[in-house]
XYZ file of C-alpha atoms in Angstrom:
678
model
C 73.266 274.610 90.264
C 69.447 274.439 88.589
C 70.150 270.816 89.150
C 70.547 271.602 92.807
C 67.823 273.826 92.187
C 64.997 271.144 91.415
C 66.664 268.750 93.610
C 65.956 271.524 96.713
C 62.183 271.396 95.451
C 61.545 268.436 94.778
C 59.164 266.779 98.185
C 58.110 270.479 99.136
C 54.764 271.605 99.582
C 52.976 274.505 97.559
C 49.609 275.492 97.176
C 48.649 274.640 93.521
C 46.018 276.918 91.698
C 45.118 274.755 89.015
C 43.516 272.296 91.018
C 43.162 274.560 94.721
C 44.932 272.438 97.143
C 48.334 272.499 98.434
C 50.668 269.621 97.221
C 53.940 267.787 96.944
C 56.014 269.869 93.894
C 57.811 266.312 91.547
C 59.381 266.947 88.310
C 56.596 267.071 86.051
C 56.370 271.092 87.821
C 59.567 272.184 85.883
C 60.195 274.717 83.527
C 63.739 274.897 82.723
C 63.797 277.770 79.539
C 66.981 279.145 77.737
C 67.077 281.653 75.184
C 68.925 278.854 73.008
C 69.973 275.428 73.451
C 72.843 275.081 71.255
C 75.431 273.467 72.956
C 73.909 274.301 76.398
C 71.235 271.690 75.848
C 72.900 268.643 76.164
C 74.967 269.458 79.208
C 72.028 270.277 80.930
C 70.411 267.105 80.214
C 73.898 265.230 81.175
C 73.789 266.673 84.157
C 70.624 265.689 85.123
C 70.550 262.537 84.170
C 73.403 261.759 86.268
C 72.140 263.626 89.071
C 68.862 261.255 88.393
C 66.429 264.405 87.460
C 64.209 262.472 84.253
C 64.133 265.732 81.587
C 62.785 265.885 78.367
C 64.786 267.753 76.003
C 62.631 269.758 73.250
C 65.009 271.438 70.899
C 68.500 269.766 71.299
C 70.167 268.851 68.048
C 68.227 268.319 64.636
C 66.984 265.370 64.107
C 70.210 264.784 60.875
C 72.777 265.334 64.159
C 71.248 263.514 66.624
C 74.155 260.607 67.808
C 71.647 257.832 66.648
C 70.707 258.993 62.926
C 74.538 260.348 61.951
C 75.645 256.652 62.855
C 73.062 254.841 61.202
C 73.904 257.693 58.151
C 77.885 256.486 58.990
C 77.020 253.047 58.082
C 74.515 253.477 54.602
C 77.400 254.969 53.451
C 79.533 252.213 54.095
C 77.712 250.338 52.466
C 76.899 251.888 49.410
C 81.248 253.213 49.609
C 83.458 250.843 51.717
C 86.393 253.092 50.890
C 85.455 256.228 53.310
C 87.868 256.477 56.783
C 85.407 258.220 58.641
C 82.139 256.344 58.245
C 83.848 253.363 58.654
C 85.798 254.286 61.832
C 82.642 255.953 63.919
C 80.677 251.686 63.228
C 83.985 250.389 64.218
C 83.792 252.152 67.407
C 80.520 252.713 68.058
C 77.919 249.443 69.962
C 77.720 248.157 66.229
C 82.008 247.261 66.088
C 81.912 248.004 69.639
C 86.078 248.723 69.011
C 87.964 250.405 71.424
C 90.773 253.288 69.869
C 93.915 251.482 70.998
C 93.017 248.626 69.303
C 92.467 251.167 65.563
C 95.375 252.342 66.579
C 97.055 249.148 66.254
C 95.336 248.408 63.030
C 96.441 251.651 61.851
C 100.465 250.724 62.665
C 100.227 247.411 61.485
C 99.099 248.356 57.718
C 99.493 252.094 57.373
C 98.783 252.822 54.160
C 96.106 253.251 51.785
C 92.353 253.371 52.596
C 90.931 252.018 56.942
C 89.168 249.127 54.969
C 92.026 247.789 52.990
C 94.053 248.028 56.549
C 91.049 245.500 58.193
C 91.613 243.142 55.389
C 95.171 243.320 55.749
C 94.956 242.586 58.334
C 92.816 239.836 58.790
C 94.586 237.475 55.946
C 98.438 238.392 57.923
C 97.860 238.569 61.539
C 96.354 235.589 63.899
C 95.917 237.277 66.870
C 92.531 238.012 68.701
C 92.610 241.283 66.921
C 92.758 239.889 63.903
C 89.675 236.783 64.968
C 87.371 240.228 66.052
C 88.274 242.326 62.527
C 87.372 239.012 60.665
C 84.076 238.362 62.480
C 83.178 242.145 61.726
C 84.147 242.172 58.096
C 82.222 239.220 57.686
C 79.372 240.994 58.987
C 78.945 244.456 56.671
C 80.072 242.072 53.897
C 77.130 240.648 54.157
C 75.347 243.889 54.664
C 76.675 245.094 51.702
C 75.227 242.398 49.460
C 71.849 242.556 51.296
C 71.755 246.300 50.890
C 71.331 246.061 47.473
C 69.251 243.217 47.063
C 66.456 244.764 49.498
C 64.719 247.831 49.841
C 65.995 250.340 51.834
C 63.228 249.958 54.231
C 63.363 246.836 54.681
C 67.924 247.260 55.116
C 67.132 249.673 57.326
C 64.765 247.456 59.727
C 67.639 244.518 59.184
C 70.402 246.695 60.213
C 68.694 248.471 63.362
C 68.125 244.214 64.685
C 70.347 242.024 63.774
C 73.217 245.320 64.948
C 70.942 245.971 68.118
C 71.475 249.431 68.139
C 68.163 249.668 68.544
C 67.862 248.527 71.390
C 71.470 250.068 72.219
C 70.141 253.901 71.898
C 66.848 252.850 73.493
C 68.677 252.653 76.298
C 70.604 255.831 76.804
C 68.846 258.526 77.992
C 66.002 260.261 76.022
C 65.939 256.346 74.962
C 62.080 256.396 73.454
C 62.806 259.496 71.639
C 65.936 258.373 69.504
C 64.381 254.777 68.296
C 61.515 257.110 67.515
C 64.087 259.320 65.606
C 64.657 255.632 63.733
C 61.785 254.633 63.498
C 60.726 258.452 61.542
C 63.507 257.358 59.531
C 61.838 254.001 57.990
C 59.157 256.288 57.757
C 61.343 258.183 55.619
C 62.715 255.234 53.252
C 59.501 253.536 52.849
C 57.785 257.157 51.440
C 61.392 257.209 49.369
C 60.519 254.003 47.810
C 57.240 254.675 46.918
C 59.183 258.164 44.418
C 60.297 257.272 41.002
C 64.128 256.974 42.874
C 65.393 253.783 43.913
C 68.422 252.579 45.071
C 70.101 253.271 48.789
C 73.218 255.998 46.595
C 70.065 257.539 45.469
C 68.365 257.302 49.132
C 71.568 258.324 50.944
C 71.711 261.615 47.986
C 67.916 262.460 48.873
C 68.864 262.693 53.196
C 72.103 264.628 52.265
C 69.259 266.911 50.237
C 67.562 267.075 52.816
C 70.146 268.210 55.527
C 72.101 271.008 52.279
C 68.910 272.865 52.278
C 67.760 272.533 56.392
C 64.559 270.584 55.582
C 64.643 269.496 58.723
C 62.505 266.856 60.210
C 59.981 267.243 64.303
C 59.738 264.301 65.554
C 56.869 263.671 68.020
C 57.200 264.916 71.407
C 57.388 260.939 73.721
C 56.387 262.326 76.133
C 52.275 263.110 77.767
C 51.626 266.910 79.721
C 51.041 264.521 82.674
C 54.173 262.728 83.494
C 56.679 263.930 86.037
C 59.489 264.760 84.176
C 60.987 267.909 84.019
C 61.482 269.787 80.744
C 63.775 271.540 79.078
C 62.995 273.874 76.455
C 63.620 276.908 74.230
C 62.445 280.574 75.154
C 60.339 280.738 72.094
C 59.178 277.359 72.113
C 57.179 277.592 75.411
C 55.234 280.164 74.415
C 51.156 279.045 75.275
C 52.724 276.247 77.891
C 52.541 277.137 81.495
C 54.504 275.738 84.380
C 53.927 275.969 88.862
C 58.033 276.786 89.087
C 60.090 278.160 85.724
C 63.722 278.327 85.995
C 64.843 281.225 83.527
C 68.548 280.005 82.865
C 71.486 281.417 80.810
C 70.426 284.918 81.380
C 73.891 285.939 81.602
C 74.382 285.113 78.816
C 75.188 288.109 76.574
C 73.130 289.462 72.984
C 73.955 288.025 69.893
C 75.733 291.639 68.153
C 78.352 290.371 65.691
C 75.690 291.177 62.799
C 76.671 294.343 63.196
C 79.918 294.350 62.472
C 80.371 292.753 58.821
C 81.769 294.799 56.590
C 78.250 295.733 55.048
C 74.922 295.674 56.354
C 71.109 294.876 55.231
C 67.925 296.419 56.990
C 64.235 296.077 55.452
C 64.414 300.305 55.937
C 67.330 301.587 55.400
C 68.579 299.379 52.290
C 72.327 298.247 51.712
C 74.810 300.600 54.867
C 78.431 299.949 53.708
C 81.619 300.733 54.977
C 83.338 304.354 53.988
C 86.617 303.376 52.152
C 89.080 306.419 50.472
C 90.895 304.606 48.094
C 93.243 307.506 47.884
C 94.352 307.826 51.457
C 93.932 303.711 51.767
C 91.523 303.597 54.732
C 87.775 302.708 56.281
C 85.754 303.634 58.458
C 81.864 303.064 59.480
C 79.982 305.056 57.620
C 76.851 307.716 58.584
C 74.427 304.696 57.414
C 76.434 302.387 58.582
C 76.047 303.912 62.461
C 72.473 304.419 61.627
C 71.569 300.975 60.936
C 73.728 299.595 63.844
C 71.691 301.653 65.745
C 68.328 300.610 64.646
C 69.234 297.214 64.280
C 70.251 296.946 67.691
C 67.170 298.683 68.818
C 65.339 295.593 66.699
C 67.746 293.148 68.521
C 66.942 294.207 72.213
C 63.446 294.540 70.989
C 62.773 290.782 70.582
C 65.204 290.022 73.715
C 62.446 291.528 75.748
C 59.828 289.947 74.632
C 61.569 286.882 75.333
C 62.078 287.764 78.615
C 59.232 288.540 78.486
C 57.776 285.331 77.796
C 59.990 283.335 79.544
C 58.808 285.090 83.306
C 55.484 285.080 82.160
C 55.457 281.024 81.645
C 56.030 280.482 85.821
C 52.097 280.200 87.907
C 53.645 280.171 91.562
C 57.388 280.883 91.502
C 60.504 282.192 88.965
C 63.918 281.274 89.484
C 65.716 282.890 86.689
C 69.667 282.196 86.769
C 72.527 283.861 85.346
C 76.258 284.311 85.643
C 78.547 286.957 85.464
C 82.712 286.902 85.234
C 83.142 290.003 87.747
C 80.712 290.981 90.389
C 81.342 293.804 91.227
C 81.173 295.158 88.262
C 78.117 293.720 87.369
C 76.760 295.203 90.237
C 77.732 298.312 89.902
C 76.418 299.006 86.725
C 72.958 297.214 88.208
C 72.523 300.092 90.037
C 72.347 302.499 87.617
C 69.585 304.135 87.244
C 67.207 302.123 84.594
C 66.598 304.978 81.813
C 66.538 304.204 78.009
C 70.666 304.859 77.949
C 71.217 301.964 80.413
C 68.554 299.959 79.047
C 69.117 300.328 75.768
C 73.193 299.175 76.340
C 72.812 296.351 78.779
C 73.801 293.083 77.007
C 72.216 290.282 78.434
C 68.488 289.437 80.126
C 70.111 289.787 83.520
C 70.976 293.051 83.476
C 67.915 294.071 82.959
C 66.383 292.156 85.659
C 69.143 292.906 87.804
C 68.345 297.294 86.794
C 64.756 296.897 87.657
C 65.183 294.666 90.973
C 68.708 297.423 92.304
C 67.799 300.845 91.152
C 67.793 302.719 93.997
C 69.009 300.142 96.449
C 72.135 299.892 99.013
C 75.356 298.627 96.606
C 77.045 297.095 99.562
C 74.409 294.367 99.917
C 74.881 291.432 97.657
C 72.583 288.788 99.385
C 68.268 290.496 99.597
C 65.160 288.749 100.705
C 62.360 290.827 100.294
C 58.304 290.228 100.336
C 58.502 289.245 96.685
C 61.508 288.418 95.819
C 64.883 286.926 96.546
C 69.167 287.557 95.660
C 71.281 285.136 96.059
C 74.829 285.405 94.521
C 77.046 282.459 94.278
C 80.642 281.459 94.031
C 80.964 278.865 91.051
C 83.380 276.597 92.958
C 80.129 275.793 95.486
C 79.044 274.030 92.448
C 81.627 271.580 91.852
C 81.331 267.806 90.243
C 78.885 266.226 92.648
C 81.330 262.932 91.715
C 84.505 265.318 92.789
C 82.509 265.900 95.952
C 82.465 262.094 96.620
C 85.944 261.702 95.649
C 87.497 263.922 97.877
C 85.081 262.240 101.348
C 86.192 259.167 100.341
C 90.099 260.611 100.193
C 89.382 262.233 103.560
C 87.299 258.813 105.249
C 90.611 257.118 104.434
C 93.057 259.011 104.996
C 90.926 258.913 108.902
C 91.330 255.509 108.421
C 95.328 255.324 107.430
C 95.810 257.294 110.791
C 97.634 260.119 107.862
C 95.419 262.786 108.641
C 95.467 262.647 112.595
C 96.696 265.312 115.060
C 99.110 262.667 116.031
C 101.002 261.046 113.749
C 102.689 258.432 114.292
C 106.776 260.210 113.742
C 108.864 258.731 110.712
C 112.068 257.655 111.624
C 115.307 259.572 109.730
C 116.617 257.541 108.209
C 115.062 254.165 106.291
C 117.316 251.802 105.185
C 116.167 250.336 101.727
C 118.473 247.267 99.933
C 118.551 247.697 96.425
C 120.181 245.685 93.796
C 122.429 246.734 91.314
C 120.060 246.467 88.626
C 116.531 248.624 90.229
C 119.317 250.931 91.063
C 120.840 251.501 87.582
C 116.878 251.283 86.017
C 115.784 254.005 89.115
C 118.988 255.818 88.160
C 117.657 255.475 84.056
C 114.165 257.293 84.671
C 115.415 259.581 86.606
C 118.299 260.980 84.290
C 115.524 260.972 81.803
C 115.851 263.806 79.316
C 112.858 264.193 76.569
C 114.692 263.904 73.620
C 112.497 266.103 71.675
C 113.375 269.375 73.857
C 114.608 271.254 71.725
C 111.977 270.380 68.950
C 109.032 272.615 71.772
C 111.443 275.527 71.860
C 112.251 275.493 68.133
C 110.185 278.158 66.691
C 108.304 277.599 63.539
C 108.134 280.794 62.584
C 110.880 283.616 62.703
C 111.603 286.816 61.265
C 114.701 287.882 59.568
C 115.711 289.842 63.246
C 114.733 286.855 65.404
C 117.103 285.215 63.497
C 120.179 287.497 63.600
C 119.377 288.135 67.816
C 119.723 284.351 68.030
C 122.424 283.727 65.428
C 124.618 286.772 68.198
C 123.192 284.765 71.065
C 119.782 284.405 71.659
C 116.703 286.050 72.485
C 116.664 287.627 75.762
C 112.633 287.118 77.756
C 113.128 291.320 77.608
C 112.970 291.641 74.384
C 110.781 288.823 73.145
C 108.579 291.514 75.256
C 109.205 293.922 73.438
C 108.738 292.833 70.400
C 105.247 291.155 71.048
C 104.040 294.833 72.505
C 105.613 295.953 69.910
C 103.084 293.358 67.081
C 100.511 294.937 68.991
C 100.553 298.714 68.512
C 98.412 299.784 65.499
C 100.278 303.469 65.213
C 104.107 303.410 65.948
C 104.618 306.054 68.324
C 105.609 308.689 66.459
C 101.644 308.809 64.183
C 99.347 308.963 67.739
C 100.503 312.191 68.851
C 101.968 315.453 66.984
C 106.410 315.279 68.197
C 108.671 317.722 66.999
C 112.249 316.286 68.867
C 111.829 312.402 67.102
C 115.018 309.450 67.131
C 117.421 308.581 65.094
C 114.640 305.307 64.655
C 111.893 306.963 64.039
C 113.956 309.451 61.089
C 114.789 306.921 59.711
C 111.625 305.469 60.084
C 110.370 308.065 57.758
C 113.191 307.841 55.123
C 113.068 303.887 54.431
C 109.154 305.125 53.374
C 110.267 307.497 51.137
C 112.857 305.178 49.543
C 109.765 302.675 49.761
C 107.292 304.721 47.891
C 109.356 306.709 45.786
C 108.752 306.764 41.726
C 112.136 306.015 40.416
C 111.159 306.637 36.773
C 110.664 310.417 36.659
C 114.868 310.085 37.964
C 115.568 306.964 35.210
C 114.511 308.875 32.309
C 116.236 312.061 33.705
C 119.590 310.236 33.773
C 119.086 309.021 30.827
C 118.295 311.502 28.814
C 119.782 315.189 30.426
C 122.759 312.294 31.753
C 124.170 312.303 35.435
C 125.691 316.107 35.945
C 122.278 317.409 36.257
C 120.435 315.058 38.447
C 121.531 316.396 41.309
C 119.503 319.755 40.872
C 116.240 317.344 39.496
C 116.276 315.663 42.626
C 116.253 318.310 45.120
C 113.298 319.618 43.425
C 111.581 316.147 42.787
C 112.451 314.420 46.062
C 110.816 317.566 48.334
C 107.509 317.304 45.786
C 107.277 313.417 46.639
C 107.374 314.691 50.941
C 104.993 317.197 49.867
C 102.589 313.666 48.849
C 103.516 312.051 51.747
C 102.528 315.007 53.746
C 98.925 315.743 51.594
C 98.258 311.386 51.518
C 99.068 311.741 55.749
C 102.240 309.552 55.330
C 103.588 310.858 57.354
C 102.789 313.724 59.619
C 104.492 317.356 58.601
C 106.722 317.811 61.168
C 108.100 314.273 60.067
C 108.388 314.367 57.210
C 110.850 317.631 57.474
C 113.432 316.129 58.706
C 114.214 313.444 55.944
C 117.692 314.582 54.973
C 117.328 315.758 51.279
C 121.484 315.636 50.564
C 121.350 312.291 51.926
C 118.778 310.818 49.315
C 120.943 312.634 46.058
C 124.050 311.664 47.735
C 122.808 307.645 47.004
C 120.679 308.229 44.020
C 124.501 309.957 42.753
C 126.577 308.004 43.985
C 128.081 304.922 42.114
C 124.938 302.179 43.556
C 122.147 304.316 42.783
C 122.874 304.741 39.388
C 123.668 300.821 39.062
C 120.128 301.008 40.269
C 118.465 303.405 37.531
C 120.373 301.922 34.620
C 118.653 298.280 35.789
C 116.758 296.847 33.722
C 114.111 295.724 36.511
C 113.780 296.843 40.011
C 111.989 295.802 42.902
C 111.400 297.442 46.519
C 109.988 295.531 49.221
C 109.690 291.705 48.497
C 107.220 289.621 50.952
C 108.563 285.588 51.344
C 108.257 283.671 53.140
C 110.703 280.615 52.835
C 112.152 277.569 55.294
C 115.819 277.021 56.231
C 117.126 273.889 57.955
C 117.769 274.556 61.406
C 121.594 274.030 61.385
C 121.865 277.414 59.640
C 120.422 279.113 62.335
C 121.846 278.160 65.268
C 124.632 275.185 65.477
C 122.607 273.025 67.770
C 120.150 272.403 66.150
C 121.848 270.117 63.760
C 119.919 267.297 64.446
C 116.273 268.660 64.239
C 114.492 267.321 60.146
C 111.429 270.135 60.358
C 111.899 274.003 58.579
C 111.274 276.666 60.353
C 109.454 279.110 58.298
C 111.407 282.782 57.869
C 109.283 286.139 56.860
C 111.413 288.781 55.686
C 111.048 291.764 53.362
C 113.664 292.626 51.399
C 113.943 296.069 50.361
C 115.544 296.553 47.068
C 116.674 293.672 44.610
C 117.221 294.950 40.860
C 118.550 293.098 37.922
C 121.967 293.287 36.442
C 123.389 290.821 33.514
C 120.732 288.486 34.302
C 121.892 288.579 38.238
C 120.211 289.922 41.096
C 122.414 292.980 43.248
C 120.282 292.716 46.887
C 120.857 296.699 48.833
C 119.778 296.533 52.473
C 119.042 300.319 53.568
C 120.373 301.056 57.194
C 120.026 305.012 58.769
C 122.595 303.478 61.262
C 125.275 306.409 61.927
C 128.602 304.691 63.742
C 131.782 306.929 64.526
C 133.624 304.118 66.383
C 134.996 301.222 64.592
C 134.404 298.177 66.911
C 130.673 299.263 67.035
C 131.103 298.806 63.285
C 132.554 296.056 63.121
C 129.336 294.429 65.620
C 127.017 296.531 63.367
C 128.247 294.987 60.019
C 128.290 291.687 61.071
C 124.698 291.403 62.058
C 123.749 292.885 58.974
C 125.666 290.367 57.352
C 123.583 287.704 58.550
C 120.521 288.849 57.845
C 121.464 290.215 53.884
C 122.786 286.067 53.587
C 119.024 285.118 54.581
C 118.010 287.735 51.938
C 120.070 286.627 49.384
C 119.150 282.177 49.603
C 115.457 283.310 50.126
C 115.972 285.152 46.832
C 117.959 282.929 44.750
C 115.388 280.108 45.839
C 112.114 282.014 45.079
C 113.238 283.122 41.662
C 115.409 280.824 40.287
C 118.072 283.446 39.460
C 121.202 283.787 40.765
C 122.405 286.538 43.778
C 125.957 289.175 42.454
C 126.176 291.381 44.622
C 125.185 291.969 48.555
C 125.431 295.546 49.458
C 124.847 297.392 53.016
C 123.909 300.272 52.158
C 124.378 303.009 54.676
C 121.944 305.871 53.589
C 123.162 308.421 56.636
C 126.651 307.273 55.896
C 127.470 308.085 52.314
C 128.546 304.275 51.879
C 127.248 301.225 50.190
C 129.381 297.945 52.098
C 129.801 295.232 49.797
C 129.271 292.001 51.450
C 131.154 288.830 50.310
């Protein structure tokens, strides 16, 4: 859009107040300003160049990151140490080496081991094709330069490779060529200054430059354009201070303000000091402290003040005409926002420079009008599709002309025959069928998930996961809190009650129960458990781990029944107890689905083992379940699914600890039953 605006205005006339006369607009009358050119300036420069607009870009990539300096530094690094693959590849694929990526790929395929430089040497020795001859010439050139770099001063060596490689001439032919050549001469001058220091040699010069880059001691090369040259100036608003242009295009006004610093865990302010989050270690949660909220508000005001100063500077650089360009994702939503009153609240909640401009222009006007043309200004709205790449438009036009000439787009095309008899040989027929019947051999690998949960594996082994199940799981992962913690309830589902019971068994301190068992025996354990577990439940309520109504649904009788059972006594008497053991373990795909037997890559399985205790130097795994069922057929199906899970747990625990699992038990807490899985 900006390039089109420039092309449209060039050649039209305006009254030049500087010279008090009417004259035609030329490219030198334009200043294109942006808040930031990072990641955008080079794009503008490329588009302007493609559309034939001469441009001077003041404020692009910093000196040491410019294309020409990066390339020469890569070459110097290669002279210092030939075993550096990235610098070598960058030189080979540049005009200095003139190798294509296909040729580099052929080279690496032929010699996949070792450094890339060793592959070049080996290919030159062993192969006799055209690529080998090309590599031989390149290798000889690098060898000669490396030898000369040890004998010559860095300044002299730099000038030698500028000329012999042809790179100095090459960058001069690129857009902004004069500036690029100026950058190379500055590096040459820096090498001359380096020669006068106590440091010597190419290695020390490279370290010297790297140190400059590390400490951001950048170089500002002189502008290679005069004030009277007919080129569009592209720069930041900040750099335009003190300058004026007959026509200013303030671009990128819709880009959002940068507020990322307000989301750091600790904020710093020159007046307010250090403003951290409030962290409650006992209840294990955090939120913004009052000091941090004040700091965010003050920093936001200061940031908006600076943005408003930038907007003022940008708008006042124009002498005759100002064009403000910005984009929005949702026009209707933005249009409604811009018609708000320009009070302090709405100004402070603006997200971009465009918001301020449009609120100032549209406040109090008819919100149904999207294009306005008044005495002092005009507002026009355009769809992004209107600015398709010029080359794409030309291709579409050429295609339309070709269709017109061939008659394919005419109103009365020649009717096609109903059947076309074509003679095809048997060989060709088989080749066609082979192509049409082709099945991608790695299709199963593409469908194979790289990471799965134990629950997903259980579903896969029982016949796969439906799209609906995947959707439900995705939604459940996004939910920050369980539903029963988000609202007050009195009627809870079996799953909610089961989750509460499972939480208590996860966090309850077993040491007091174990001590009571060892000191007073099993007979008094139920009485102790009734009082002790009630206290633990109250602790969960106080720490806000569970809402009180849900915590009251936990059945103490079921828990007492488990801890006083044979399995519970074994658990309390164990030499080592581990609960909530997280693991990530790689399983062979065939262990999950039989049809994945030919896939070599392993699947990372993620899960948490409820409980494991050590008995006779071997693990006993318990998987707690709160299901309740009476139907024997349903029981068999559910136990079969849990058997898959606990077998995966056993394999992972053995692999991770090196200790075998002697027993796997499913603890049906609500049914007072423990099932041993063979």
